[in-house]
mmCIF file of C-alpha atoms in Angstrom:
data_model
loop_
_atom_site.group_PDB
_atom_site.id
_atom_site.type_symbol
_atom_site.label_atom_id
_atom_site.label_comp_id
_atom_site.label_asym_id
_atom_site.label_seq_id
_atom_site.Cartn_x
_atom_site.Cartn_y
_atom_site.Cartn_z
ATOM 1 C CA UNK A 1 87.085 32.456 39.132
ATOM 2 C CA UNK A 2 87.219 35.503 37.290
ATOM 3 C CA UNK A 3 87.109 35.205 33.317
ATOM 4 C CA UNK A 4 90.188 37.022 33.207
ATOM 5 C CA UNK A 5 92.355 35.200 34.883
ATOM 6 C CA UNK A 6 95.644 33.869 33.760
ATOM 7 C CA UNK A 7 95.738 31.565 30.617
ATOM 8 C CA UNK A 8 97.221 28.901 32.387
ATOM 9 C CA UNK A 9 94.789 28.581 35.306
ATOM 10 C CA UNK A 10 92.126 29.251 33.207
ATOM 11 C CA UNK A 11 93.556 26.285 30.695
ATOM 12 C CA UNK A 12 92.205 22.441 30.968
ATOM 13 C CA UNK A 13 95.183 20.576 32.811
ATOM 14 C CA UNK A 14 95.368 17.122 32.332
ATOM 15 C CA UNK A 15 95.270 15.001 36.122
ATOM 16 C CA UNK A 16 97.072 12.428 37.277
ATOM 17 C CA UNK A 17 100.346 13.392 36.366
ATOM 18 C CA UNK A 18 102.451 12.473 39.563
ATOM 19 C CA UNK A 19 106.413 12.522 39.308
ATOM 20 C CA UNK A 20 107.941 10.079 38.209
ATOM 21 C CA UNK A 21 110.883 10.333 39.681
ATOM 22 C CA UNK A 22 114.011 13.083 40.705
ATOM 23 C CA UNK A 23 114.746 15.525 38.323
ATOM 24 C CA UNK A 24 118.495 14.125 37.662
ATOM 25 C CA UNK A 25 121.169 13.393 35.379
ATOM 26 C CA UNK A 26 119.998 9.737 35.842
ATOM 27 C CA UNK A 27 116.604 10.061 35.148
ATOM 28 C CA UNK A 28 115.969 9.358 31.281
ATOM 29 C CA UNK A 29 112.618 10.511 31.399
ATOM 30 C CA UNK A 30 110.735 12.349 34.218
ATOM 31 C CA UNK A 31 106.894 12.571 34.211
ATOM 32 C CA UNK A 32 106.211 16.225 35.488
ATOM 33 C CA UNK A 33 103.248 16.972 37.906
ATOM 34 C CA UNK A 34 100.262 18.934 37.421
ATOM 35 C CA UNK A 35 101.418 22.244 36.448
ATOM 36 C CA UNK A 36 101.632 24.962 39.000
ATOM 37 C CA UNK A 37 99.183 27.941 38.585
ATOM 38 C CA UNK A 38 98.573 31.581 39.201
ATOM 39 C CA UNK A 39 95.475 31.470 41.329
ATOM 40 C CA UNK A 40 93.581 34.331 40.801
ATOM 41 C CA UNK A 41 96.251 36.761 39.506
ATOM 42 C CA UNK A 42 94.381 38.339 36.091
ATOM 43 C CA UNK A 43 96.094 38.414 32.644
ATOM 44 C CA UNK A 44 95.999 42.474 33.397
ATOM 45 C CA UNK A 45 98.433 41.728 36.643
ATOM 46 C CA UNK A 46 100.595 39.497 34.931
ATOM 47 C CA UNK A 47 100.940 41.910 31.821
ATOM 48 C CA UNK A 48 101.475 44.868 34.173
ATOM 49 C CA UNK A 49 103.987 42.470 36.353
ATOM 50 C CA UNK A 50 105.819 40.841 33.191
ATOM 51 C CA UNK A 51 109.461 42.712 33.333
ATOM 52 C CA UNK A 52 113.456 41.078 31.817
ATOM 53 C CA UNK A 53 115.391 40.168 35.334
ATOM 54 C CA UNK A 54 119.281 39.491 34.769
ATOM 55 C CA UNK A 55 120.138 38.656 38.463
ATOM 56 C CA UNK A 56 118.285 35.076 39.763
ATOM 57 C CA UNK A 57 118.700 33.451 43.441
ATOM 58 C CA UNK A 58 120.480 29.606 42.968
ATOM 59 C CA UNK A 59 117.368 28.141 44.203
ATOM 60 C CA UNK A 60 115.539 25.676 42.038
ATOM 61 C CA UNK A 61 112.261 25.465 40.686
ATOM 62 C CA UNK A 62 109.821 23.049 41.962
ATOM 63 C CA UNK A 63 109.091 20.693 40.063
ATOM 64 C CA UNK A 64 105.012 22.337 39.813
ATOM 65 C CA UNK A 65 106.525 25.270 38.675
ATOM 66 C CA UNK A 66 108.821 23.852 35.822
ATOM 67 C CA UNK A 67 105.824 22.020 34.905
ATOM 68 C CA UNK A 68 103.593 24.931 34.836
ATOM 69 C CA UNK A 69 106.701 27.361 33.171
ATOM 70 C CA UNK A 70 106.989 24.548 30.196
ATOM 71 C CA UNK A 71 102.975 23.866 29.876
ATOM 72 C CA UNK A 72 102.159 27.714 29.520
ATOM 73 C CA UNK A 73 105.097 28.308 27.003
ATOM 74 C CA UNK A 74 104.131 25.311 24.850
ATOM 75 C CA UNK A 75 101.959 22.838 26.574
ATOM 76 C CA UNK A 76 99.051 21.201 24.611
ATOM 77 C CA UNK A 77 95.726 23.211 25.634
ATOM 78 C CA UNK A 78 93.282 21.149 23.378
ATOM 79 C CA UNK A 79 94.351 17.296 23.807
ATOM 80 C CA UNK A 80 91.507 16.161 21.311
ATOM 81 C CA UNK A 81 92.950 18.340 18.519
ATOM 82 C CA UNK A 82 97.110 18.335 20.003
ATOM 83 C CA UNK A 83 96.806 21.995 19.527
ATOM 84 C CA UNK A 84 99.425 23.905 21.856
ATOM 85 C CA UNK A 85 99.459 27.007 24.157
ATOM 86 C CA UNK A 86 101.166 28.997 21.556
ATOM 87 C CA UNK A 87 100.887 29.272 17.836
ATOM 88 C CA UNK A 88 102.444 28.086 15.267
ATOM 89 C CA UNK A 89 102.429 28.812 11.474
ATOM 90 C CA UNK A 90 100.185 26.193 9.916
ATOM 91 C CA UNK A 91 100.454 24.404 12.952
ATOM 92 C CA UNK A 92 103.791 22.715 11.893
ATOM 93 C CA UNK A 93 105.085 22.664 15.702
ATOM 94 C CA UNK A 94 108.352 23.064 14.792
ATOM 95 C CA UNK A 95 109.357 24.544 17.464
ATOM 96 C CA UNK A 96 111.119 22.359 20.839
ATOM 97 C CA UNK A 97 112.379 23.116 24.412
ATOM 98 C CA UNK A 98 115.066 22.145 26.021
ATOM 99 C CA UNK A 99 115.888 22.588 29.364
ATOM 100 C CA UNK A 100 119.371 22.895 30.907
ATOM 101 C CA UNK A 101 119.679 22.515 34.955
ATOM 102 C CA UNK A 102 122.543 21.986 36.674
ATOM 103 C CA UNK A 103 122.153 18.414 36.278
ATOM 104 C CA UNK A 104 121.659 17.559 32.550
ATOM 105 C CA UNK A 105 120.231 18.733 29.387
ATOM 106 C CA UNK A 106 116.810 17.552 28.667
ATOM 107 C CA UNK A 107 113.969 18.216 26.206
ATOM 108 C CA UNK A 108 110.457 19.062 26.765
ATOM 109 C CA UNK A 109 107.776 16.180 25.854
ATOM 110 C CA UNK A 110 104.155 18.486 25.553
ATOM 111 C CA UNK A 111 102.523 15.355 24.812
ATOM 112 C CA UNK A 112 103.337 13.525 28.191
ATOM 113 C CA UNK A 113 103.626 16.322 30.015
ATOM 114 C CA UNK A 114 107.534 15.095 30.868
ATOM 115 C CA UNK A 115 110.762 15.474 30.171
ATOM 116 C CA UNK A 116 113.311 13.299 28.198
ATOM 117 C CA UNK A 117 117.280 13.461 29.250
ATOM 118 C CA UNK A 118 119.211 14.016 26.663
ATOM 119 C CA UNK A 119 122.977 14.638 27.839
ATOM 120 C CA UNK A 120 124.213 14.178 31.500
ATOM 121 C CA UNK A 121 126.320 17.244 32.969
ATOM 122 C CA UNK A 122 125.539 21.141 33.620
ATOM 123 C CA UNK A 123 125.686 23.056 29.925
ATOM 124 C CA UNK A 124 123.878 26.595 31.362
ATOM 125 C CA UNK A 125 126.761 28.133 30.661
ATOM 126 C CA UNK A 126 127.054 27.454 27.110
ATOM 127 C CA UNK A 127 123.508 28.751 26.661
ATOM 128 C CA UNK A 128 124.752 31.955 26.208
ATOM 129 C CA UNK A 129 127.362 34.548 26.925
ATOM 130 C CA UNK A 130 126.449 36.748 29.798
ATOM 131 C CA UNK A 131 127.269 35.527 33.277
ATOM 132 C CA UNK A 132 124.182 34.908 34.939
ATOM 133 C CA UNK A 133 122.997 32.137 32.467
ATOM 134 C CA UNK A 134 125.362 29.847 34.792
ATOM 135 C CA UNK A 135 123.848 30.950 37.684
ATOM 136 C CA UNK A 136 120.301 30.847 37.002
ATOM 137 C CA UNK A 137 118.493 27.256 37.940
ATOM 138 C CA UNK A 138 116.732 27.147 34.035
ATOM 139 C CA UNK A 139 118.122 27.758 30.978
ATOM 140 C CA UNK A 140 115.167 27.045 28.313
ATOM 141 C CA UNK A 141 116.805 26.909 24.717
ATOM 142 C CA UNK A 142 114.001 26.964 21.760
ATOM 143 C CA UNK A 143 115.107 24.869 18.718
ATOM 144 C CA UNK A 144 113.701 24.930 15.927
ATOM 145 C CA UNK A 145 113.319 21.956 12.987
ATOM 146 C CA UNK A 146 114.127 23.891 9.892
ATOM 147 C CA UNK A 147 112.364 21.590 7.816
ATOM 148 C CA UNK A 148 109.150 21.377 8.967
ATOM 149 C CA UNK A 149 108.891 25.125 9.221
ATOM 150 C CA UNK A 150 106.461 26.643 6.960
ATOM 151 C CA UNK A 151 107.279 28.718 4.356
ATOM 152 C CA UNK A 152 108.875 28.193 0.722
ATOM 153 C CA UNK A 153 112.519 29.350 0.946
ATOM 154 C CA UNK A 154 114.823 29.330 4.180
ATOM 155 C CA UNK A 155 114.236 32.996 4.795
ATOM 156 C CA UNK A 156 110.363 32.514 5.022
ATOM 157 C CA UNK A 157 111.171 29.108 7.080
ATOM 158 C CA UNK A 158 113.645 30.875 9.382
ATOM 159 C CA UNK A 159 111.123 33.957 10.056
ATOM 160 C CA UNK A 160 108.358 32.080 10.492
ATOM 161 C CA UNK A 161 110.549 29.872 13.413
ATOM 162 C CA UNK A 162 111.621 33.098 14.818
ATOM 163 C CA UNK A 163 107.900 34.238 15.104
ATOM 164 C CA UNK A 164 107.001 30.990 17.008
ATOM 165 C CA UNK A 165 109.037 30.501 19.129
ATOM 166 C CA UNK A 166 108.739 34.524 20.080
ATOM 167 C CA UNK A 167 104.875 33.311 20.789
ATOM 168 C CA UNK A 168 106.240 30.775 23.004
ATOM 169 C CA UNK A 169 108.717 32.918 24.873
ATOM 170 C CA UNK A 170 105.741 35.543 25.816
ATOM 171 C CA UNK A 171 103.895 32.984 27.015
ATOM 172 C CA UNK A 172 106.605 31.891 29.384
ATOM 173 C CA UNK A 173 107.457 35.812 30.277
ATOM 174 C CA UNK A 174 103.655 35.930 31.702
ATOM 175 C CA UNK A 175 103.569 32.959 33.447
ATOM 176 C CA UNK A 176 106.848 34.138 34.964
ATOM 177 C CA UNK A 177 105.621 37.340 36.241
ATOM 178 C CA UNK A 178 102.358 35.870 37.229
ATOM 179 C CA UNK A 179 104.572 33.453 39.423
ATOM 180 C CA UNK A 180 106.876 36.390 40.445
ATOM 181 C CA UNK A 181 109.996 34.613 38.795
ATOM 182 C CA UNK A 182 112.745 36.398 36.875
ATOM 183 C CA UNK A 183 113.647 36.057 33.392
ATOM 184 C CA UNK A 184 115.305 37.079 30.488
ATOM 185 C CA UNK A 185 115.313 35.968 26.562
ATOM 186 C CA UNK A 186 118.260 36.036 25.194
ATOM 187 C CA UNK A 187 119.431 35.974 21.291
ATOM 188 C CA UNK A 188 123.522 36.310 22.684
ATOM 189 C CA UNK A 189 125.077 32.735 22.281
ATOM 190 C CA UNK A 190 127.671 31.039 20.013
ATOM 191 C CA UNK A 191 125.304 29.087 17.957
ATOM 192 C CA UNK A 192 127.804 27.019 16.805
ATOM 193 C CA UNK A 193 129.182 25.822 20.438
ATOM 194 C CA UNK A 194 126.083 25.533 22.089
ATOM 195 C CA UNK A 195 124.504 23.551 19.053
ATOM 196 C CA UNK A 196 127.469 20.888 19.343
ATOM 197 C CA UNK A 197 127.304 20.647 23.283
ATOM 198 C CA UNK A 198 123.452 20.278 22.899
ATOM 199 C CA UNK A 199 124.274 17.110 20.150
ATOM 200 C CA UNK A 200 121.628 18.600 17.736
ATOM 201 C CA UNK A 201 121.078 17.082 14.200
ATOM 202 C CA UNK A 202 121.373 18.805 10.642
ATOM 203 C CA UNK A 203 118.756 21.168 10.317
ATOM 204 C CA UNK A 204 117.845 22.323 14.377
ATOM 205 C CA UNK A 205 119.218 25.577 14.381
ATOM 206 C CA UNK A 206 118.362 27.384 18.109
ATOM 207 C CA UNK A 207 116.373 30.088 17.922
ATOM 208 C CA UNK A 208 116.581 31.530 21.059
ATOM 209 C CA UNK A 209 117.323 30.581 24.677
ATOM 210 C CA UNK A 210 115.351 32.148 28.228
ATOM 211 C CA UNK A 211 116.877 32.203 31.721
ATOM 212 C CA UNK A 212 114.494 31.532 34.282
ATOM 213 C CA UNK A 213 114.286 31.309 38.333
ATOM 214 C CA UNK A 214 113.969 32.986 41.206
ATOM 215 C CA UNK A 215 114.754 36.410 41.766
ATOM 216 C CA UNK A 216 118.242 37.667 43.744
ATOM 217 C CA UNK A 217 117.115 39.173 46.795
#
């Protein structure tokens, strides 16, 4: 395979996955599969490909894909050392994903490669304030802990969170155009609605949210 080719193929995946079960409102925690990859697509392609869609078809992602989508955002890369896909200042992590489907909110466990369901019911529409959040299949919102955040006063804390979780959005943008999926980060939400439909404690404050799927014909 070409040394150039896309982080994520190029990445050690851990095997033996398998799902767990259906990706629904029922399901308190899913196991994802093996992550979908690239192939042979090059970094070069995906940086040349890598574009901000607002128009997705209703289709859903596989689960592969959503696997591969959440592991190349903020997957762990190193599994000896827990170090992630993306960086993070002084490795706090403080960073999570959530993911809101049509079914349910859940959140994004790196270290078992699953998911965890967090609320039942479809809140993509909350996760921001343009139309097409509700129609696209993904809605990834990026919370961060404030506290664990490096930095010694909330401004440093909150810019350091911002730059995180911007490392973990790029990541997602070029495994998106390496898969040929649309997307779109997005800073336009209430903050205040969407943190009380998401039931997050004191001290997550969201960051920024990403609509992902497939592309309108």
């Amino acid at each position: 395979m070409d040394r150039r080719t896309f982080l994520v193929a190029a990445g050690t995946l851990a095997a033996g996955w398998g799902l767990a079960g259906p990706l629904t409102a029922e399901s308190a925690a899913v196991a994802l599969p093996q992550p979908a990859t690239p192939g042979d697509k090059s970094l070069e392609a995906a940086l040349r490909a890598r574009r901000t869609r607002r128009e997705f078809d209703s289709r859903p992602l596989p689960p592969e894909v959503l696997s591969g989508l959440l592991w190349a955002g903020w997957g762990i890369n190193r599994p000896d050392l827990g170090k992630r896909t993306a960086p993070s200042a002084m490795n706090r992590q403080e960073v999570s994903i959530y993911v809101a489907t049509a079914e349910a909110l859940f959140l994004y466990d790196a270290k078992t490669q699953g998911l965890v369901r967090q609320r039942d019911g479809d809140l993509r529409a909350v996760t921001g304030r343009q139309p097409f959040v509700a129609q696209a299949p993904v809605n990834l919102i990026y919370v961060a802990a404030m506290g664990k955040a490096a930095g010694n006063s909330p401004e440093d804390r909150l810019e350091m969170a911002a730059v995180d979780t911007g490392c973990i959005c790029q990541n997602v943008s070029l495994y998106c155009a390496a898969m040929d999926l649309a997307q779109v980060v997005r800073a336009s939400f209430d903050r205040e609605a969407l943190t009380k439909a998401m039931g997050l404690a004191a001290g997550q404050r969201v960051v920024l949210a990403q609509s992902v799927g497939y592309p309108k014909a």
